[in-house]
Amino acid sequence: MLPDDVLASYTAQITSYKESGLGILELGHRTKLFEELFDDTIHLLRDLLQLPDTHELLILHGGARFQFSMLPANHLPAARTADYLESGHFAKAAAAEAAAYGGVHVAASSSESAFFTIPESASAHYSTEPAYVHYTSNNTEMGTQYERPPLPPDSTWLACDASSDLLTRAFDIKRHGCIYATSHKNLGTAGLALVIMRQDLLTPLRHAAPFMAYATHAAARSRFNTPPVSTILVLKLMAEWTVANGGVERMAALSELKSELLYGVLDHSDFYTALVHPPHRSKVNITFRAPTSELEERFQHEAEEAGLVGLWGYRKVGHLRASLFNAVSLESVERLADFMTSFARRSR
Ligand SMILES: Cc1ncc(COP(=O)(O)O)c(C=O)c1O
């Protein structure tokens, strides 16, 4: 969802964008107004993310999945190996893309728990001098989250898919060579990726076609191909909203409160089952089950009638899931918690 303020502001700007005489869907990407919009967005995001000068911020097309491919297209030479921590569906998908470029070694996996845990860091077996180590900070579908980044061997650097938790908590940027996130969770609507890349890693380590090279996009200030102007406006509005609502620190505190509220209901219930144990639990995606699949269907149906939408789980697994992205207010999570309690009482 998007916050009401963001939706209202965007809607007004569809028909009239500043003094352009045009709506945002018509504004040319070479106009001064778009230059300003783009620069403001970068400044806002750099501030929010507290990016050090050592790291570049790119706004690229293609969501996170394009980064699954672009990262190895720059940094995985055919004769080398990159290490992947296999913590879920998207972590596996990232490794599958990398395998098209070079060697992929799964240094640790939680597949044995059907990805309802985070792979144990202590038992990770890294390859010799991996090109990089890739992990997924929050696993959106099963509802697990790394409490802190894994510790890669000193000889290499960390790459992180932070699609579902960037801006929901602080990231230690300096510990990462690259962090990327798709745009449709905490950053607006689909289609873009934010890419935070250490300056010295912008240059590809292997031959890369111009479009695939990070250096090309950095030199073109993220506008090598025509940027999606209106999607970038939504991104800017979300960044402004995040600042106005207390920044990343407040978002992290709210994530804590919102998730504690729901885990509290689950842990005190003999009706629902939380699918993830405490040390591995996500503060963003809370996964749970009701006693039968019929009750889960009814839960979703009645929740929708009460204005609580989107509580279905990952489509292949079929559990229930509450996604508490930043735009989901504490009040609406309180309403969900009340609904869950009363549904359990009524259905017993
Ligand atoms: C952790 C994670 N990585 C990657 C993706 C894929 O993002 P996109 O479809 O925008 O490429 C998603 C999902 O939406 C996700 O949750």
Short mmCIF file of C-alpha atoms and ligand atoms in Angstrom, two decimals:
data_model
loop_
_atom_site.label_atom_id
_atom_site.label_comp_id
_atom_site.label_asym_id
_atom_site.label_seq_id
_atom_site.Cartn_x
_atom_site.Cartn_y
_atom_site.Cartn_z
CA MET A 1 0.00 0.00 0.00
CA LEU A 2 0.95 3.65 -0.27
CA PRO A 3 0.29 6.22 2.45
CA ASP A 4 -2.82 8.36 1.85
CA ASP A 5 -0.71 11.55 1.66
CA VAL A 6 1.47 10.03 -1.04
CA LEU A 7 -1.54 8.88 -3.06
CA ALA A 8 -3.25 12.26 -2.77
CA SER A 9 -0.15 14.18 -3.79
CA TYR A 10 0.59 11.83 -6.71
CA THR A 11 -3.01 11.96 -7.93
CA ALA A 12 -2.97 15.76 -8.01
CA GLN A 13 0.30 15.75 -9.95
CA ILE A 14 -1.00 13.39 -12.63
CA THR A 15 -2.87 16.30 -14.14
CA SER A 16 -0.65 19.17 -13.05
CA TYR A 17 3.05 19.00 -12.28
CA LYS A 18 4.40 22.25 -10.83
CA GLU A 19 4.55 25.06 -13.40
CA SER A 20 5.09 22.73 -16.38
CA GLY A 21 1.56 23.03 -17.77
CA LEU A 22 1.71 19.21 -18.01
CA GLY A 23 0.91 16.27 -15.80
CA ILE A 24 3.72 14.09 -14.42
CA LEU A 25 2.89 11.29 -16.89
CA GLU A 26 3.70 13.71 -19.71
CA LEU A 27 6.76 15.47 -18.27
CA GLY A 28 9.87 15.04 -20.42
CA HIS A 29 12.88 13.44 -18.80
CA ARG A 30 15.18 16.11 -20.26
CA THR A 31 13.35 19.00 -18.64
CA LYS A 32 14.80 21.10 -15.86
CA LEU A 33 11.85 20.14 -13.67
CA PHE A 34 12.69 16.46 -14.01
CA GLU A 35 16.39 17.17 -13.32
CA GLU A 36 15.31 18.79 -10.06
CA LEU A 37 12.93 15.96 -9.22
CA PHE A 38 15.67 13.39 -9.81
CA ASP A 39 18.35 15.27 -7.86
CA ASP A 40 15.98 15.86 -4.93
CA THR A 41 15.11 12.15 -4.87
CA ILE A 42 18.78 11.16 -4.77
CA HIS A 43 19.52 13.68 -1.99
CA LEU A 44 16.55 12.56 0.09
CA LEU A 45 17.46 8.90 -0.25
CA ARG A 46 21.17 9.46 0.44
CA ASP A 47 20.22 11.28 3.65
CA LEU A 48 17.67 8.68 4.71
CA LEU A 49 20.10 5.84 4.09
CA GLN A 50 23.00 7.82 5.57
CA LEU A 51 25.15 6.88 2.62
CA PRO A 52 28.86 7.53 3.03
CA ASP A 53 30.80 9.11 0.11
CA THR A 54 32.37 5.72 -0.51
CA HIS A 55 29.07 4.49 -1.98
CA GLU A 56 27.17 5.51 -5.12
CA LEU A 57 23.37 5.46 -5.28
CA LEU A 58 21.84 4.39 -8.59
CA ILE A 59 18.17 4.24 -9.52
CA LEU A 60 17.83 1.59 -12.22
CA HIS A 61 15.07 -0.09 -14.19
CA GLY A 62 14.15 -3.72 -13.76
CA GLY A 63 13.45 -4.29 -10.06
CA ALA A 64 15.50 -6.66 -7.94
CA ARG A 65 15.49 -9.51 -10.43
CA PHE A 66 17.50 -7.47 -12.90
CA GLN A 67 20.06 -6.99 -10.11
CA PHE A 68 20.17 -10.78 -9.64
CA SER A 69 21.68 -10.78 -13.14
CA MET A 70 23.48 -7.42 -13.28
CA LEU A 71 25.58 -8.12 -10.18
CA PRO A 72 27.24 -11.28 -11.56
CA ALA A 73 27.38 -9.72 -15.04
CA ASN A 74 29.82 -7.22 -13.48
CA HIS A 75 31.49 -9.16 -10.71
CA LEU A 76 31.49 -12.86 -11.46
CA PRO A 77 34.15 -13.72 -14.06
CA ALA A 78 33.51 -17.10 -15.73
CA ALA A 79 36.50 -18.71 -14.02
CA ARG A 80 35.55 -17.55 -10.53
CA THR A 81 32.97 -18.49 -7.92
CA ALA A 82 30.53 -16.34 -5.96
CA ASP A 83 29.07 -17.58 -2.68
CA TYR A 84 25.34 -17.43 -2.04
CA LEU A 85 23.51 -17.89 1.24
CA GLU A 86 20.37 -19.79 0.35
CA SER A 87 17.66 -18.50 2.67
CA GLY A 88 14.58 -18.71 0.48
CA HIS A 89 12.90 -18.43 -2.88
CA PHE A 90 14.48 -15.14 -3.96
CA ALA A 91 17.93 -16.09 -2.65
CA LYS A 92 17.74 -19.21 -4.82
CA ALA A 93 16.58 -17.19 -7.80
CA ALA A 94 19.53 -14.80 -7.37
CA ALA A 95 21.96 -17.74 -7.34
CA ALA A 96 20.33 -19.24 -10.45
CA GLU A 97 20.95 -16.01 -12.40
CA ALA A 98 24.57 -15.89 -11.23
CA ALA A 99 25.16 -19.47 -12.43
CA ALA A 100 24.71 -18.21 -16.01
CA TYR A 101 27.92 -16.15 -15.59
CA GLY A 102 30.32 -18.20 -13.47
CA GLY A 103 30.63 -20.57 -10.54
CA VAL A 104 28.09 -20.46 -7.74
CA HIS A 105 28.71 -22.04 -4.36
CA VAL A 106 25.96 -22.33 -1.77
CA ALA A 107 27.88 -21.53 1.41
CA ALA A 108 24.91 -22.19 3.69
CA SER A 109 21.28 -23.10 3.17
CA SER A 110 18.12 -23.38 5.21
CA SER A 111 16.33 -25.51 2.61
CA GLU A 112 16.08 -28.36 5.16
CA SER A 113 13.69 -26.26 7.23
CA ALA A 114 11.75 -25.38 4.05
CA PHE A 115 13.29 -21.91 4.53
CA PHE A 116 11.49 -21.22 7.80
CA THR A 117 14.90 -20.46 9.36
CA ILE A 118 17.90 -18.31 8.46
CA PRO A 119 20.96 -20.38 7.44
CA GLU A 120 23.33 -20.82 10.39
CA SER A 121 26.27 -18.43 10.00
CA ALA A 122 28.50 -20.62 12.16
CA SER A 123 28.15 -23.58 9.81
CA ALA A 124 28.67 -21.61 6.57
CA HIS A 125 31.39 -23.06 4.34
CA TYR A 126 32.75 -20.37 2.06
CA SER A 127 34.72 -21.16 -1.08
CA THR A 128 38.32 -20.03 -1.46
CA GLU A 129 38.36 -16.32 -2.30
CA PRO A 130 34.74 -15.95 -3.46
CA ALA A 131 34.13 -13.08 -5.89
CA TYR A 132 31.52 -11.85 -3.38
CA VAL A 133 29.05 -13.25 -0.84
CA HIS A 134 25.36 -12.66 -1.51
CA TYR A 135 22.54 -12.81 1.03
CA THR A 136 18.88 -11.76 1.29
CA SER A 137 18.38 -9.67 4.42
CA ASN A 138 14.62 -10.31 4.66
CA ASN A 139 12.91 -13.31 3.12
CA THR A 140 9.56 -11.94 2.10
CA GLU A 141 7.73 -15.19 1.48
CA MET A 142 8.58 -17.35 4.53
CA GLY A 143 9.00 -14.42 6.90
CA THR A 144 12.59 -14.74 8.08
CA GLN A 145 15.15 -11.97 8.54
CA TYR A 146 18.85 -11.70 9.29
CA GLU A 147 19.25 -9.92 12.61
CA ARG A 148 22.68 -8.76 11.49
CA PRO A 149 24.65 -9.24 8.27
CA PRO A 150 26.58 -12.51 7.84
CA LEU A 151 30.36 -12.40 8.24
CA PRO A 152 32.04 -13.13 4.92
CA PRO A 153 35.74 -14.05 4.64
CA ASP A 154 38.00 -10.95 4.83
CA SER A 155 39.13 -11.40 1.22
CA THR A 156 35.71 -10.60 -0.21
CA TRP A 157 32.70 -8.29 0.10
CA LEU A 158 29.02 -8.60 0.90
CA ALA A 159 26.18 -8.10 -1.57
CA CYS A 160 22.68 -7.86 -0.15
CA ASP A 161 19.19 -8.09 -1.59
CA ALA A 162 17.35 -5.80 0.84
CA SER A 163 14.18 -5.61 -1.24
CA SER A 164 11.75 -5.99 1.60
CA ASP A 165 13.54 -4.33 4.52
CA LEU A 166 15.52 -1.38 3.17
CA LEU A 167 14.25 1.72 5.04
CA THR A 168 12.51 -0.46 7.65
CA ARG A 169 15.76 -0.53 9.65
CA ALA A 170 19.28 0.87 9.50
CA PHE A 171 21.86 -0.91 7.37
CA ASP A 172 25.57 -0.76 8.05
CA ILE A 173 26.43 0.44 4.56
CA LYS A 174 30.20 0.30 5.05
CA ARG A 175 30.02 -3.43 5.68
CA HIS A 176 28.55 -3.96 2.21
CA GLY A 177 29.98 -3.66 -1.28
CA CYS A 178 26.47 -3.60 -2.72
CA ILE A 179 22.91 -3.37 -1.39
CA TYR A 180 19.97 -3.34 -3.75
CA ALA A 181 16.21 -3.24 -3.30
CA THR A 182 13.21 -3.39 -5.58
CA SER A 183 10.92 -0.37 -5.42
CA HIS A 184 7.44 -1.73 -4.72
CA LYS A 185 7.67 -2.48 -1.00
CA ASN A 186 8.94 0.46 1.03
CA LEU A 187 9.91 2.75 -1.84
CA GLY A 188 6.82 3.18 -3.97
CA THR A 189 5.61 1.21 -6.97
CA ALA A 190 7.17 -1.55 -9.07
CA GLY A 191 9.75 -1.31 -11.82
CA LEU A 192 12.83 0.27 -10.25
CA ALA A 193 15.71 -0.82 -8.08
CA LEU A 194 17.79 1.26 -5.73
CA VAL A 195 21.40 0.14 -6.01
CA ILE A 196 23.95 1.21 -3.41
CA MET A 197 27.37 0.31 -4.77
CA ARG A 198 30.83 0.93 -3.36
CA GLN A 199 32.59 3.34 -5.74
CA ASP A 200 35.46 0.96 -6.55
CA LEU A 201 32.96 -1.77 -7.53
CA LEU A 202 31.28 0.30 -10.25
CA THR A 203 33.85 -0.89 -12.77
CA PRO A 204 33.06 -4.40 -13.98
CA LEU A 205 35.50 -7.20 -13.24
CA ARG A 206 34.57 -9.04 -16.43
CA HIS A 207 33.63 -7.94 -19.92
CA ALA A 208 30.12 -6.51 -19.68
CA ALA A 209 27.94 -5.03 -22.42
CA PRO A 210 27.59 -1.26 -21.87
CA PHE A 211 24.02 -1.51 -20.62
CA MET A 212 24.96 -4.19 -18.08
CA ALA A 213 27.89 -2.26 -16.57
CA TYR A 214 27.25 -0.29 -13.37
CA ALA A 215 29.89 2.20 -14.53
CA THR A 216 27.72 3.11 -17.55
CA HIS A 217 24.74 3.94 -15.36
CA ALA A 218 26.88 5.82 -12.83
CA ALA A 219 28.43 7.94 -15.61
CA ALA A 220 24.95 8.66 -17.01
CA ARG A 221 23.72 9.52 -13.49
CA SER A 222 21.15 6.70 -13.68
CA ARG A 223 19.69 8.03 -16.91
CA PHE A 224 21.42 5.91 -19.56
CA ASN A 225 17.99 4.93 -20.80
CA THR A 226 14.86 7.02 -20.41
CA PRO A 227 13.84 7.06 -16.75
CA PRO A 228 10.25 6.29 -15.72
CA VAL A 229 9.44 9.83 -14.64
CA SER A 230 6.19 9.19 -12.78
CA THR A 231 7.56 6.14 -10.90
CA ILE A 232 10.43 8.33 -9.73
CA LEU A 233 7.93 10.89 -8.47
CA VAL A 234 6.29 8.15 -6.35
CA LEU A 235 9.76 7.22 -5.06
CA LYS A 236 10.41 10.83 -4.10
CA LEU A 237 7.02 11.16 -2.40
CA MET A 238 7.72 7.97 -0.40
CA ALA A 239 11.15 9.29 0.60
CA GLU A 240 9.60 12.61 1.71
CA TRP A 241 6.90 10.73 3.63
CA THR A 242 9.55 8.61 5.36
CA VAL A 243 11.48 11.74 6.40
CA ALA A 244 8.29 13.47 7.59
CA ASN A 245 7.38 10.40 9.65
CA GLY A 246 10.63 10.20 11.57
CA GLY A 247 13.08 8.62 9.13
CA VAL A 248 14.59 5.16 9.30
CA GLU A 249 15.00 5.25 13.08
CA ARG A 250 11.25 5.73 13.59
CA MET A 251 10.41 3.18 10.87
CA ALA A 252 12.60 0.64 12.71
CA ALA A 253 10.87 1.39 16.02
CA LEU A 254 7.48 1.03 14.33
CA SER A 255 8.51 -2.26 12.68
CA GLU A 256 9.43 -3.50 16.14
CA LEU A 257 6.06 -2.44 17.61
CA LYS A 258 3.95 -3.68 14.70
CA SER A 259 5.61 -7.09 14.53
CA GLU A 260 5.60 -7.54 18.35
CA LEU A 261 1.89 -6.90 18.35
CA LEU A 262 1.18 -9.69 15.85
CA TYR A 263 3.72 -12.17 17.24
CA GLY A 264 2.13 -11.48 20.65
CA VAL A 265 -1.28 -12.55 19.31
CA LEU A 266 0.23 -15.63 17.64
CA ASP A 267 2.30 -16.73 20.63
CA HIS A 268 -0.64 -16.43 23.03
CA SER A 269 -3.00 -18.34 20.78
CA ASP A 270 -3.91 -22.01 20.62
CA PHE A 271 -5.64 -21.30 17.30
CA TYR A 272 -2.89 -19.76 15.17
CA THR A 273 0.62 -21.07 14.65
CA ALA A 274 3.50 -18.70 13.92
CA LEU A 275 5.63 -20.34 11.24
CA VAL A 276 8.99 -18.92 12.27
CA HIS A 277 10.74 -19.23 15.66
CA PRO A 278 11.88 -16.06 17.43
CA PRO A 279 15.56 -15.75 16.50
CA HIS A 280 14.75 -15.96 12.79
CA ARG A 281 11.53 -13.95 12.70
CA SER A 282 11.03 -11.11 10.26
CA LYS A 283 9.78 -7.78 11.56
CA VAL A 284 8.32 -7.11 8.11
CA ASN A 285 6.55 -10.29 6.96
CA ILE A 286 4.72 -12.27 9.63
CA THR A 287 3.73 -15.77 8.50
CA PHE A 288 1.20 -17.93 10.29
CA ARG A 289 -1.38 -20.64 9.93
CA ALA A 290 -4.93 -21.21 11.13
CA PRO A 291 -5.91 -24.79 12.06
CA THR A 292 -7.27 -25.76 8.60
CA SER A 293 -7.04 -24.43 5.05
CA GLU A 294 -10.82 -23.83 5.11
CA LEU A 295 -10.37 -21.58 8.14
CA GLU A 296 -7.50 -19.77 6.38
CA GLU A 297 -9.79 -19.10 3.41
CA ARG A 298 -12.52 -17.84 5.71
CA PHE A 299 -9.99 -15.72 7.59
CA GLN A 300 -8.99 -13.95 4.37
CA HIS A 301 -12.56 -13.52 3.26
CA GLU A 302 -13.75 -12.04 6.55
CA ALA A 303 -10.61 -9.92 6.88
CA GLU A 304 -11.30 -8.43 3.46
CA GLU A 305 -14.83 -7.63 4.50
CA ALA A 306 -13.34 -5.81 7.48
CA GLY A 307 -11.07 -3.81 5.14
CA LEU A 308 -7.93 -5.85 5.89
CA VAL A 309 -6.64 -6.94 2.48
CA GLY A 310 -3.64 -8.85 1.19
CA LEU A 311 -3.24 -11.38 3.98
CA TRP A 312 -2.64 -14.40 1.79
CA GLY A 313 0.72 -16.12 1.99
CA TYR A 314 3.24 -16.97 -0.63
CA ARG A 315 1.24 -18.52 -3.44
CA LYS A 316 3.10 -21.84 -3.59
CA VAL A 317 2.92 -22.39 0.15
CA GLY A 318 -0.51 -21.14 1.02
CA HIS A 319 -0.15 -19.90 4.57
CA LEU A 320 -1.33 -16.54 5.89
CA ARG A 321 1.02 -13.56 5.91
CA ALA A 322 0.83 -10.01 7.15
CA SER A 323 3.29 -7.74 5.37
CA LEU A 324 4.08 -4.74 7.53
CA PHE A 325 5.84 -2.49 5.06
CA ASN A 326 6.46 1.09 6.18
CA ALA A 327 3.19 2.47 4.78
CA VAL A 328 1.18 0.05 6.96
CA SER A 329 0.33 2.09 10.06
CA LEU A 330 0.48 0.92 13.66
CA GLU A 331 -3.27 1.61 13.87
CA SER A 332 -4.04 -0.75 11.01
CA VAL A 333 -1.89 -3.46 12.61
CA GLU A 334 -3.83 -2.93 15.86
CA ARG A 335 -7.03 -3.46 13.87
CA LEU A 336 -5.58 -6.64 12.38
CA ALA A 337 -4.54 -7.91 15.83
CA ASP A 338 -8.11 -7.31 17.11
CA PHE A 339 -9.55 -9.03 14.07
CA MET A 340 -7.28 -12.04 14.57
CA THR A 341 -8.30 -12.38 18.21
CA SER A 342 -12.01 -12.14 17.46
CA PHE A 343 -11.79 -14.48 14.43
CA ALA A 344 -10.11 -17.12 16.60
CA ARG A 345 -12.78 -16.73 19.29
CA ARG A 346 -15.61 -16.99 16.76
CA SER A 347 -14.11 -19.96 14.90
CA ARG A 348 -13.28 -22.21 17.76
C1 LIG B 1 13.48 -10.33 -1.28
C2 LIG B 1 13.01 -10.10 -2.69
N1 LIG B 1 13.90 -10.07 -3.69
C3 LIG B 1 13.51 -9.86 -4.97
C4 LIG B 1 12.20 -9.66 -5.30
C5 LIG B 1 11.81 -9.46 -6.76
O1 LIG B 1 11.52 -8.14 -7.03
P1 LIG B 1 11.12 -7.70 -8.52
O2 LIG B 1 9.99 -8.60 -8.93
O3 LIG B 1 10.71 -6.29 -8.41
O4 LIG B 1 12.31 -7.89 -9.38
C6 LIG B 1 11.24 -9.68 -4.29
C7 LIG B 1 9.80 -9.51 -4.57
O5 LIG B 1 9.02 -8.99 -4.83
C8 LIG B 1 11.65 -9.91 -2.95
O6 LIG B 1 10.75 -9.95 -1.96
#
